[in-house]
PDB file of C-alpha atoms and ligand atoms in Angstrom:
ATOM      1  CA  MET A 102     250.921  93.308 130.210  1.00 94.00           C
ATOM      2  CA  HIS A 103     247.271  92.391 129.664  1.00 97.00           C
ATOM      3  CA  ARG A 104     245.832  89.387 131.419  1.00 98.00           C
ATOM      4  CA  GLU A 105     242.540  87.615 130.922  1.00 98.00           C
ATOM      5  CA  ARG A 106     240.872  84.510 132.286  1.00 98.00           C
ATOM      6  CA  VAL A 107     239.752  82.574 129.206  1.00 98.00           C
ATOM      7  CA  SER A 108     238.120  79.658 130.977  1.00 98.00           C
ATOM      8  CA  GLU A 109     238.353  77.936 134.353  1.00 97.00           C
ATOM      9  CA  ASN A 110     242.081  77.688 135.162  1.00 98.00           C
ATOM     10  CA  VAL A 111     243.064  78.939 131.709  1.00 98.00           C
ATOM     11  CA  PHE A 112     244.724  82.356 131.443  1.00 98.00           C
ATOM     12  CA  TRP A 113     246.039  84.487 128.617  1.00 98.00           C
ATOM     13  CA  PHE A 114     248.735  87.157 128.703  1.00 98.00           C
ATOM     14  CA  GLN A 115     249.602  89.714 126.063  1.00 98.00           C
ATOM     15  CA  SER A 116     252.702  91.871 125.908  1.00 97.00           C
ATOM     16  CA  GLU A 117     252.364  95.630 125.908  1.00 94.00           C
ATOM     17  CA  VAL A 118     255.965  96.112 124.868  1.00 92.00           C
ATOM     18  CA  TYR A 119     256.622  93.718 122.000  1.00 92.00           C
ATOM     19  CA  ALA A 120     254.354  92.961 119.008  1.00 94.00           C
ATOM     20  CA  GLN A 121     251.329  91.962 121.094  1.00 96.00           C
ATOM     21  CA  VAL A 122     252.960  88.574 121.662  1.00 98.00           C
ATOM     22  CA  THR A 123     250.952  86.221 123.866  1.00 98.00           C
ATOM     23  CA  ALA A 124     251.466  83.476 126.435  1.00 98.00           C
ATOM     24  CA  GLY A 125     249.137  81.196 128.352  1.00 98.00           C
ATOM     25  CA  VAL A 126     248.771  79.313 131.599  1.00 98.00           C
ATOM     26  CA  VAL A 127     246.726  76.237 132.380  1.00 98.00           C
ATOM     27  CA  ALA A 128     246.671  75.534 136.102  1.00 98.00           C
ATOM     28  CA  GLY A 129     245.913  72.303 137.896  1.00 97.00           C
ATOM     29  CA  PRO A 130     245.541  71.654 141.626  1.00 96.00           C
ATOM     30  CA  GLN A 131     249.235  70.927 142.163  1.00 96.00           C
ATOM     31  CA  TRP A 132     251.090  72.652 139.363  1.00 98.00           C
ATOM     32  CA  ALA A 133     250.702  74.768 136.257  1.00 98.00           C
ATOM     33  CA  VAL A 134     251.728  74.619 132.618  1.00 98.00           C
ATOM     34  CA  VAL A 135     252.992  77.754 130.873  1.00 98.00           C
ATOM     35  CA  ILE A 136     252.506  77.966 127.120  1.00 98.00           C
ATOM     36  CA  ASP A 137     255.255  80.210 125.729  1.00 98.00           C
ATOM     37  CA  THR A 138     257.111  82.930 127.606  1.00 98.00           C
ATOM     38  CA  LEU A 139     257.075  86.609 126.694  1.00 96.00           C
ATOM     39  CA  ALA A 140     259.769  88.634 124.970  1.00 90.00           C
ATOM     40  CA  LEU A 141     261.209  90.590 127.865  1.00 92.00           C
ATOM     41  CA  PRO A 142     262.249  89.300 131.292  1.00 95.00           C
ATOM     42  CA  GLU A 143     260.023  91.654 133.295  1.00 96.00           C
ATOM     43  CA  GLU A 144     256.862  90.441 131.564  1.00 97.00           C
ATOM     44  CA  THR A 145     257.772  86.783 131.929  1.00 97.00           C
ATOM     45  CA  MET A 146     258.564  87.424 135.592  1.00 97.00           C
ATOM     46  CA  ALA A 147     255.127  89.016 136.002  1.00 98.00           C
ATOM     47  CA  ILE A 148     253.516  85.828 134.651  1.00 98.00           C
ATOM     48  CA  ARG A 149     255.489  83.789 137.157  1.00 98.00           C
ATOM     49  CA  GLU A 150     254.455  86.141 139.967  1.00 98.00           C
ATOM     50  CA  PHE A 151     250.817  85.709 139.024  1.00 98.00           C
ATOM     51  CA  ILE A 152     251.034  81.900 138.954  1.00 98.00           C
ATOM     52  CA  GLU A 153     252.979  81.582 142.193  1.00 97.00           C
ATOM     53  CA  HIS A 154     251.171  84.252 144.200  1.00 97.00           C
ATOM     54  CA  GLU A 155     247.661  84.473 142.772  1.00 97.00           C
ATOM     55  CA  LEU A 156     247.152  80.878 141.675  1.00 97.00           C
ATOM     56  CA  ASN A 157     249.422  79.632 144.480  1.00 97.00           C
ATOM     57  CA  THR A 158     250.975  76.893 142.459  1.00 97.00           C
ATOM     58  CA  PRO A 159     254.410  76.163 140.974  1.00 98.00           C
ATOM     59  CA  VAL A 160     255.148  75.862 137.256  1.00 98.00           C
ATOM     60  CA  ARG A 161     256.042  72.314 136.329  1.00 98.00           C
ATOM     61  CA  TYR A 162     255.978  72.442 132.542  1.00 98.00           C
ATOM     62  CA  ILE A 163     256.635  75.010 129.852  1.00 98.00           C
ATOM     63  CA  ILE A 164     255.535  74.382 126.290  1.00 98.00           C
ATOM     64  CA  ASN A 165     257.421  76.285 123.590  1.00 98.00           C
ATOM     65  CA  THR A 166     255.202  76.619 120.504  1.00 98.00           C
ATOM     66  CA  HIS A 167     258.332  77.366 118.411  1.00 98.00           C
ATOM     67  CA  TYR A 168     261.925  78.515 118.842  1.00 98.00           C
ATOM     68  CA  HIS A 169     261.623  82.263 118.131  1.00 98.00           C
ATOM     69  CA  ALA A 170     262.990  84.610 120.791  1.00 97.00           C
ATOM     70  CA  ASP A 171     259.678  86.204 121.717  1.00 96.00           C
ATOM     71  CA  HIS A 172     258.328  82.783 122.765  1.00 98.00           C
ATOM     72  CA  THR A 173     261.310  81.003 124.335  1.00 98.00           C
ATOM     73  CA  TRP A 174     263.727  83.435 125.899  1.00 97.00           C
ATOM     74  CA  GLY A 175     261.811  83.405 129.164  1.00 98.00           C
ATOM     75  CA  ASN A 176     262.445  79.659 129.704  1.00 98.00           C
ATOM     76  CA  CYS A 177     265.309  80.508 132.050  1.00 98.00           C
ATOM     77  CA  PHE A 178     262.968  82.223 134.537  1.00 98.00           C
ATOM     78  CA  PHE A 179     261.331  78.940 135.459  1.00 98.00           C
ATOM     79  CA  PRO A 180     264.178  76.919 136.923  1.00 95.00           C
ATOM     80  CA  GLY A 181     263.110  73.363 137.642  1.00 94.00           C
ATOM     81  CA  ALA A 182     260.338  73.354 135.029  1.00 98.00           C
ATOM     82  CA  THR A 183     260.426  70.753 132.283  1.00 98.00           C
ATOM     83  CA  ILE A 184     260.324  72.345 128.854  1.00 98.00           C
ATOM     84  CA  ILE A 185     258.451  70.600 126.055  1.00 98.00           C
ATOM     85  CA  SER A 186     258.594  71.333 122.311  1.00 98.00           C
ATOM     86  CA  HIS A 187     258.873  69.891 118.848  1.00 98.00           C
ATOM     87  CA  ALA A 188     262.263  68.243 118.240  1.00 98.00           C
ATOM     88  CA  PHE A 189     263.096  70.881 115.601  1.00 98.00           C
ATOM     89  CA  CYS A 190     262.477  73.616 118.154  1.00 98.00           C
ATOM     90  CA  ARG A 191     265.230  72.246 120.368  1.00 98.00           C
ATOM     91  CA  GLN A 192     267.575  71.969 117.399  1.00 98.00           C
ATOM     92  CA  LEU A 193     266.824  75.476 116.049  1.00 98.00           C
ATOM     93  CA  LEU A 194     267.041  77.086 119.460  1.00 98.00           C
ATOM     94  CA  ALA A 195     270.506  75.567 119.894  1.00 97.00           C
ATOM     95  CA  GLU A 196     271.675  76.506 116.386  1.00 98.00           C
ATOM     96  CA  LYS A 197     270.106  79.945 115.976  1.00 97.00           C
ATOM     97  CA  GLY A 198     268.843  81.069 119.376  1.00 96.00           C
ATOM     98  CA  VAL A 199     272.202  80.991 121.120  1.00 94.00           C
ATOM     99  CA  PRO A 200     274.059  83.252 118.627  1.00 95.00           C
ATOM    100  CA  SER A 201     271.093  85.571 118.201  1.00 95.00           C
ATOM    101  CA  LEU A 202     270.827  86.091 121.975  1.00 96.00           C
ATOM    102  CA  GLU A 203     274.510  86.935 122.078  1.00 94.00           C
ATOM    103  CA  ALA A 204     273.969  89.603 119.405  1.00 94.00           C
ATOM    104  CA  ALA A 205     270.776  90.951 120.996  1.00 94.00           C
ATOM    105  CA  ARG A 206     272.403  91.323 124.403  1.00 92.00           C
ATOM    106  CA  LYS A 207     274.762  93.924 122.994  1.00 92.00           C
ATOM    107  CA  GLN A 208     271.763  96.041 121.939  1.00 91.00           C
ATOM    108  CA  ASN A 209     269.512  95.539 124.922  1.00 90.00           C
ATOM    109  CA  PRO A 210     270.849  95.453 128.497  1.00 89.00           C
ATOM    110  CA  ALA A 211     267.522  94.021 129.735  1.00 88.00           C
ATOM    111  CA  LEU A 212     268.527  90.745 128.070  1.00 92.00           C
ATOM    112  CA  ARG A 213     271.649  90.361 130.197  1.00 92.00           C
ATOM    113  CA  GLN A 214     269.859  88.013 132.599  1.00 93.00           C
ATOM    114  CA  VAL A 215     268.487  85.846 129.795  1.00 96.00           C
ATOM    115  CA  LYS A 216     269.936  82.426 129.104  1.00 96.00           C
ATOM    116  CA  ILE A 217     268.801  80.002 126.449  1.00 97.00           C
ATOM    117  CA  VAL A 218     267.340  76.912 128.066  1.00 98.00           C
ATOM    118  CA  LEU A 219     266.766  74.078 125.611  1.00 98.00           C
ATOM    119  CA  PRO A 220     263.655  71.905 125.796  1.00 98.00           C
ATOM    120  CA  HIS A 221     264.068  68.735 127.874  1.00 98.00           C
ATOM    121  CA  MET A 222     261.313  66.720 126.241  1.00 98.00           C
ATOM    122  CA  THR A 223     260.501  66.725 122.532  1.00 98.00           C
ATOM    123  CA  PHE A 224     258.221  64.994 120.062  1.00 97.00           C
ATOM    124  CA  GLU A 225     258.378  64.754 116.292  1.00 93.00           C
ATOM    125  CA  GLN A 226     255.199  63.211 114.973  1.00 90.00           C
ATOM    126  CA  GLY A 227     251.635  62.681 116.010  1.00 95.00           C
ATOM    127  CA  GLU A 228     250.395  64.237 119.225  1.00 97.00           C
ATOM    128  CA  LEU A 229     251.524  64.467 122.798  1.00 97.00           C
ATOM    129  CA  THR A 230     248.986  64.706 125.615  1.00 97.00           C
ATOM    130  CA  LEU A 231     249.637  66.279 128.977  1.00 97.00           C
ATOM    131  CA  ARG A 232     247.013  66.001 131.697  1.00 97.00           C
ATOM    132  CA  VAL A 233     246.649  69.020 133.979  1.00 97.00           C
ATOM    133  CA  GLY A 234     244.018  68.614 136.675  1.00 95.00           C
ATOM    134  CA  LYS A 235     240.862  67.717 134.790  1.00 94.00           C
ATOM    135  CA  LYS A 236     242.060  68.937 131.418  1.00 97.00           C
ATOM    136  CA  ASN A 237     243.968  67.377 128.551  1.00 98.00           C
ATOM    137  CA  LEU A 238     246.481  69.525 126.738  1.00 98.00           C
ATOM    138  CA  ILE A 239     247.072  68.034 123.307  1.00 98.00           C
ATOM    139  CA  LEU A 240     250.218  69.191 121.526  1.00 98.00           C
ATOM    140  CA  MET A 241     250.216  68.827 117.747  1.00 98.00           C
ATOM    141  CA  PRO A 242     252.403  70.112 114.919  1.00 97.00           C
ATOM    142  CA  ALA A 243     251.261  73.449 113.416  1.00 98.00           C
ATOM    143  CA  THR A 244     253.942  74.456 110.931  1.00 98.00           C
ATOM    144  CA  GLY A 245     254.123  77.196 108.307  1.00 98.00           C
ATOM    145  CA  HIS A 246     255.275  80.140 110.410  1.00 98.00           C
ATOM    146  CA  SER A 247     258.327  78.072 111.283  1.00 98.00           C
ATOM    147  CA  PRO A 248     259.262  74.421 110.687  1.00 97.00           C
ATOM    148  CA  ASP A 249     258.977  73.544 114.381  1.00 98.00           C
ATOM    149  CA  GLY A 250     255.549  74.999 115.195  1.00 98.00           C
ATOM    150  CA  VAL A 251     253.171  73.273 117.571  1.00 98.00           C
ATOM    151  CA  SER A 252     249.740  74.259 118.808  1.00 98.00           C
ATOM    152  CA  VAL A 253     248.161  73.239 122.091  1.00 98.00           C
ATOM    153  CA  LEU A 254     244.517  72.260 122.386  1.00 98.00           C
ATOM    154  CA  VAL A 255     242.813  72.467 125.767  1.00 98.00           C
ATOM    155  CA  GLU A 256     240.545  69.588 124.850  1.00 98.00           C
ATOM    156  CA  GLU A 257     237.697  70.066 127.348  1.00 98.00           C
ATOM    157  CA  ASP A 258     237.400  73.803 126.633  1.00 98.00           C
ATOM    158  CA  ARG A 259     238.077  73.666 122.857  1.00 98.00           C
ATOM    159  CA  ILE A 260     240.611  76.453 123.305  1.00 98.00           C
ATOM    160  CA  LEU A 261     243.567  76.342 120.924  1.00 98.00           C
ATOM    161  CA  PHE A 262     246.870  78.018 121.688  1.00 98.00           C
ATOM    162  CA  ALA A 263     247.860  78.261 118.046  1.00 98.00           C
ATOM    163  CA  GLY A 264     251.373  79.651 118.316  1.00 98.00           C
ATOM    164  CA  ASP A 265     252.356  81.889 115.410  1.00 98.00           C
ATOM    165  CA  ALA A 266     250.730  79.622 112.819  1.00 98.00           C
ATOM    166  CA  PHE A 267     247.726  81.844 113.495  1.00 98.00           C
ATOM    167  CA  MET A 268     248.344  85.593 113.660  1.00 98.00           C
ATOM    168  CA  PRO A 269     246.470  88.751 112.606  1.00 97.00           C
ATOM    169  CA  LEU A 270     248.799  88.631 109.585  1.00 97.00           C
ATOM    170  CA  PRO A 271     250.225  85.245 108.527  1.00 98.00           C
ATOM    171  CA  TYR A 272     254.016  85.604 108.627  1.00 98.00           C
ATOM    172  CA  ILE A 273     256.063  83.152 106.573  1.00 97.00           C
ATOM    173  CA  VAL A 274     259.591  84.579 106.417  1.00 97.00           C
ATOM    174  CA  ASP A 275     260.928  81.594 108.404  1.00 97.00           C
ATOM    175  CA  GLY A 276     258.187  79.281 107.173  1.00 97.00           C
ATOM    176  CA  ASP A 277     256.239  78.034 104.215  1.00 96.00           C
ATOM    177  CA  LEU A 278     253.103  79.399 102.564  1.00 97.00           C
ATOM    178  CA  ASP A 279     251.499  76.010 101.774  1.00 97.00           C
ATOM    179  CA  GLU A 280     252.160  74.726 105.263  1.00 98.00           C
ATOM    180  CA  ILE A 281     250.694  77.769 106.981  1.00 98.00           C
ATOM    181  CA  ALA A 282     247.608  77.571 104.764  1.00 98.00           C
ATOM    182  CA  ALA A 283     247.169  73.915 105.761  1.00 98.00           C
ATOM    183  CA  SER A 284     247.593  74.762 109.458  1.00 98.00           C
ATOM    184  CA  ILE A 285     245.047  77.590 109.301  1.00 98.00           C
ATOM    185  CA  LYS A 286     242.526  75.424 107.405  1.00 98.00           C
ATOM    186  CA  LYS A 287     242.886  72.658 109.946  1.00 98.00           C
ATOM    187  CA  MET A 288     242.300  75.076 112.830  1.00 98.00           C
ATOM    188  CA  GLY A 289     239.182  76.356 111.089  1.00 98.00           C
ATOM    189  CA  ARG A 290     237.731  72.838 111.084  1.00 98.00           C
ATOM    190  CA  MET A 291     238.482  71.980 114.710  1.00 98.00           C
ATOM    191  CA  GLY A 292     235.247  73.264 116.213  1.00 98.00           C
ATOM    192  CA  LEU A 293     236.981  75.690 118.545  1.00 98.00           C
ATOM    193  CA  GLU A 294     235.625  77.991 121.205  1.00 98.00           C
ATOM    194  CA  ASN A 295     238.675  80.292 121.045  1.00 98.00           C
ATOM    195  CA  ILE A 296     241.855  80.633 119.053  1.00 98.00           C
ATOM    196  CA  ILE A 297     244.671  82.123 121.073  1.00 98.00           C
ATOM    197  CA  GLN A 298     246.923  83.631 118.425  1.00 98.00           C
ATOM    198  CA  GLY A 299     250.677  83.830 118.987  1.00 98.00           C
ATOM    199  CA  HIS A 300     250.309  87.591 118.538  1.00 98.00           C
ATOM    200  CA  GLY A 301     247.225  89.781 118.791  1.00 97.00           C
ATOM    201  CA  ASP A 302     243.878  89.292 120.467  1.00 97.00           C
ATOM    202  CA  ILE A 303     241.869  86.224 121.373  1.00 98.00           C
ATOM    203  CA  ILE A 304     239.544  85.103 118.568  1.00 98.00           C
ATOM    204  CA  LEU A 305     236.078  84.176 119.804  1.00 98.00           C
ATOM    205  CA  ARG A 306     233.962  81.359 118.412  1.00 98.00           C
ATOM    206  CA  GLY A 307     231.775  83.650 116.295  1.00 98.00           C
ATOM    207  CA  GLU A 308     234.836  85.312 114.761  1.00 98.00           C
ATOM    208  CA  ILE A 309     236.785  82.183 113.822  1.00 98.00           C
ATOM    209  CA  ASP A 310     235.287  81.554 110.372  1.00 98.00           C
ATOM    210  CA  SER A 311     235.904  85.074 109.143  1.00 97.00           C
ATOM    211  CA  ALA A 312     239.419  85.191 110.646  1.00 98.00           C
ATOM    212  CA  VAL A 313     240.279  81.908 108.909  1.00 98.00           C
ATOM    213  CA  LYS A 314     238.835  83.132 105.628  1.00 98.00           C
ATOM    214  CA  GLU A 315     240.669  86.454 105.851  1.00 97.00           C
ATOM    215  CA  ASN A 316     244.007  84.755 106.532  1.00 98.00           C
ATOM    216  CA  LEU A 317     243.542  82.242 103.699  1.00 98.00           C
ATOM    217  CA  ASN A 318     242.553  85.064 101.383  1.00 98.00           C
ATOM    218  CA  TYR A 319     245.704  86.969 102.368  1.00 98.00           C
ATOM    219  CA  ILE A 320     247.809  83.902 101.590  1.00 98.00           C
ATOM    220  CA  SER A 321     246.297  83.332  98.157  1.00 98.00           C
ATOM    221  CA  SER A 322     246.438  87.037  97.234  1.00 97.00           C
ATOM    222  CA  LEU A 323     250.058  87.191  98.325  1.00 97.00           C
ATOM    223  CA  ARG A 324     250.903  84.104  96.278  1.00 97.00           C
ATOM    224  CA  LYS A 325     249.131  85.414  93.196  1.00 97.00           C
ATOM    225  CA  SER A 326     250.727  88.864  93.361  1.00 96.00           C
ATOM    226  CA  VAL A 327     254.239  87.588  94.005  1.00 97.00           C
ATOM    227  CA  LYS A 328     253.969  85.025  91.195  1.00 96.00           C
ATOM    228  CA  ALA A 329     252.816  87.744  88.793  1.00 95.00           C
ATOM    229  CA  ALA A 330     255.690  90.029  89.822  1.00 94.00           C
ATOM    230  CA  SER A 331     258.186  87.176  89.396  1.00 93.00           C
ATOM    231  CA  LYS A 332     257.311  86.966  85.698  1.00 92.00           C
ATOM    232  CA  ARG A 333     258.268  90.608  85.086  1.00 91.00           C
ATOM    233  CA  LYS A 334     261.628  91.718  83.797  1.00 89.00           C
ATOM    234  CA  ILE A 335     262.430  93.683  86.915  1.00 88.00           C
ATOM    235  CA  PRO A 336     260.426  91.899  89.623  1.00 91.00           C
ATOM    236  CA  GLY A 337     261.661  94.207  92.395  1.00 89.00           C
ATOM    237  CA  ASP A 338     259.619  97.168  91.166  1.00 88.00           C
ATOM    238  CA  TYR A 339     256.457  95.075  91.070  1.00 93.00           C
ATOM    239  CA  LEU A 340     257.116  93.465  94.438  1.00 95.00           C
ATOM    240  CA  ASP A 341     257.246  96.928  96.024  1.00 91.00           C
ATOM    241  CA  GLU A 342     253.812  97.656  94.631  1.00 93.00           C
ATOM    242  CA  ILE A 343     252.081  94.700  96.271  1.00 95.00           C
ATOM    243  CA  ASN A 344     250.320  96.476  99.068  1.00 93.00           C
ATOM    244  CA  ILE A 345     248.779  94.980 102.134  1.00 96.00           C
ATOM    245  CA  GLU A 346     245.268  96.326 101.526  1.00 94.00           C
ATOM    246  CA  ASP A 347     245.122  94.626  98.122  1.00 93.00           C
ATOM    247  CA  CYS A 348     245.742  91.376  99.993  1.00 95.00           C
ATOM    248  CA  GLY A 349     242.774  92.089 102.239  1.00 94.00           C
ATOM    249  CA  LYS A 350     244.608  93.157 105.394  1.00 95.00           C
ATOM    250  CA  SER A 351     244.894  96.407 107.265  1.00 91.00           C
ATOM    251  CA  ARG A 352     248.232  98.124 107.748  1.00 88.00           C
ATOM    252  CA  VAL A 353     247.339  99.016 111.323  1.00 87.00           C
ATOM    253  CA  ALA A 354     247.016  95.368 112.416  1.00 88.00           C
ATOM    254  CA  LEU A 355     249.413  94.292 115.159  1.00 91.00           C
ATOM    255  CA  GLY A 356     249.897  97.817 116.437  1.00 86.00           C
ATOM    256  CA  GLY A 357     251.130  99.000 113.032  1.00 88.00           C
ATOM    257  CA  LEU A 358     253.683  96.210 112.635  1.00 92.00           C
ATOM    258  CA  ALA A 359     251.624  94.541 109.901  1.00 94.00           C
ATOM    259  CA  ILE A 360     252.929  96.702 107.097  1.00 94.00           C
ATOM    260  CA  SER A 361     256.573  95.794 107.660  1.00 95.00           C
ATOM    261  CA  LEU A 362     255.734  92.112 108.197  1.00 96.00           C
ATOM    262  CA  HIS A 363     253.827  92.175 104.913  1.00 97.00           C
ATOM    263  CA  GLN A 364     256.766  93.685 103.044  1.00 96.00           C
ATOM    264  CA  ARG A 365     259.051  91.010 104.458  1.00 97.00           C
ATOM    265  CA  ASN A 366     256.523  88.321 103.451  1.00 98.00           C
ATOM    266  CA  VAL A 367     256.577  89.599  99.865  1.00 97.00           C
ATOM    267  CA  ARG A 368     260.371  89.472  99.636  1.00 97.00           C
ATOM    268  CA  ALA A 369     260.619  86.113 101.391  1.00 97.00           C
ATOM    269  CA  LEU A 370     257.985  84.488  99.210  1.00 97.00           C
ATOM    270  CA  TYR A 371     259.668  85.791  96.068  1.00 96.00           C
ATOM    271  CA  GLN A 372     262.923  84.227  97.256  1.00 95.00           C
ATOM    272  CA  GLN A 373     261.251  80.973  98.287  1.00 93.00           C
ATOM    273  CA  LEU A 374     259.535  80.607  94.913  1.00 92.00           C
ATOM    274  CA  ALA A 375     262.830  81.302  93.135  1.00 90.00           C
ATOM    275  CA  ASP A 376     264.630  78.716  95.303  1.00 89.00           C
ATOM    276  CA  LYS A 377     261.926  76.142  94.698  1.00 84.00           C
ATOM    277  CA  LYS A 378     262.185  76.713  90.954  1.00 82.00           C
ATOM    278  CA  ASP A 379     265.954  76.289  91.025  1.00 79.00           C
ATOM    279  CA  GLY A 380     265.709  73.250  93.293  1.00 71.00           C
ATOM    280  CA  GLY A 381     262.955  71.780  91.123  1.00 59.00           C
ATOM    281  CA  ASP A 382     264.975  72.105  87.917  1.00 52.00           C
ATOM    282  CA  GLU A 383     268.001  70.384  89.361  1.00 47.00           C
ATOM    283  CA  GLY A 384     266.476  68.043  91.829  1.00 43.00           C
ATOM    284  CA  GLU A 385     263.723  66.350  89.881  1.00 42.00           C
ATOM    285  CA  GLU A 386     264.215  62.673  89.296  1.00 40.00           C
TER     286      GLU A 386
HETATM  287 ZN1  LIG B1331     256.185  85.396 117.592  1.00 83.94          ZN
END
């Protein structure tokens, strides 16, 4: 696991075993806040070790940026901490997380010690502010990767923990293309020092504009290509031909995962557009 100090009392962690997923810690004088847990127990335990033994402080709060396994399945390793999320996150973790953990356990013995712990405190609209030492953490909705996404702004440092609404490759299989575009645009206008992506490396101030542009360009290229393929007689053949480079992204992003995420984006968007069309025809009043 990589670890970096981003600012005073603000730390970043990145998995070396699963999809470069990230987590964060903001420490105060009496307790610390963890932003997301990592995918596998040993890495989440290493974060806890660091906080308890290097920062010498207990964890009082965990923020889940969304319900996906790689961000929430470490909740159980912080007994006594209060977990905070969007209300949908709690609902989706209960509905989908519990059965998917059961299935995953059969494949991976390392998950045997994992239990789903549902958030204790949720919010639905607006913002929620948590004060840690001298810093405000402002939680706000950031949807598009998933319907329950939140991002966390460390107000004084202008550091944004973006969750998966910002990634080296926007990923919308469980989300919505328009919503993720809106989230990314908003982040681009926030005057940030750093964007901490849910996966991948930290984006520095001087890199933010081009990262935002590249992600928005990917989204519009993807939309254009999928729409064009949808109009063909056999869309499947054309969908297979939409390659990641034509959408302005590299296939080696995210340790080589990008290419398969892109292919899943193509299929998911095709399906979502088809569903919307069906829904629109029937549902319009
Ligand atoms: Zn993720």
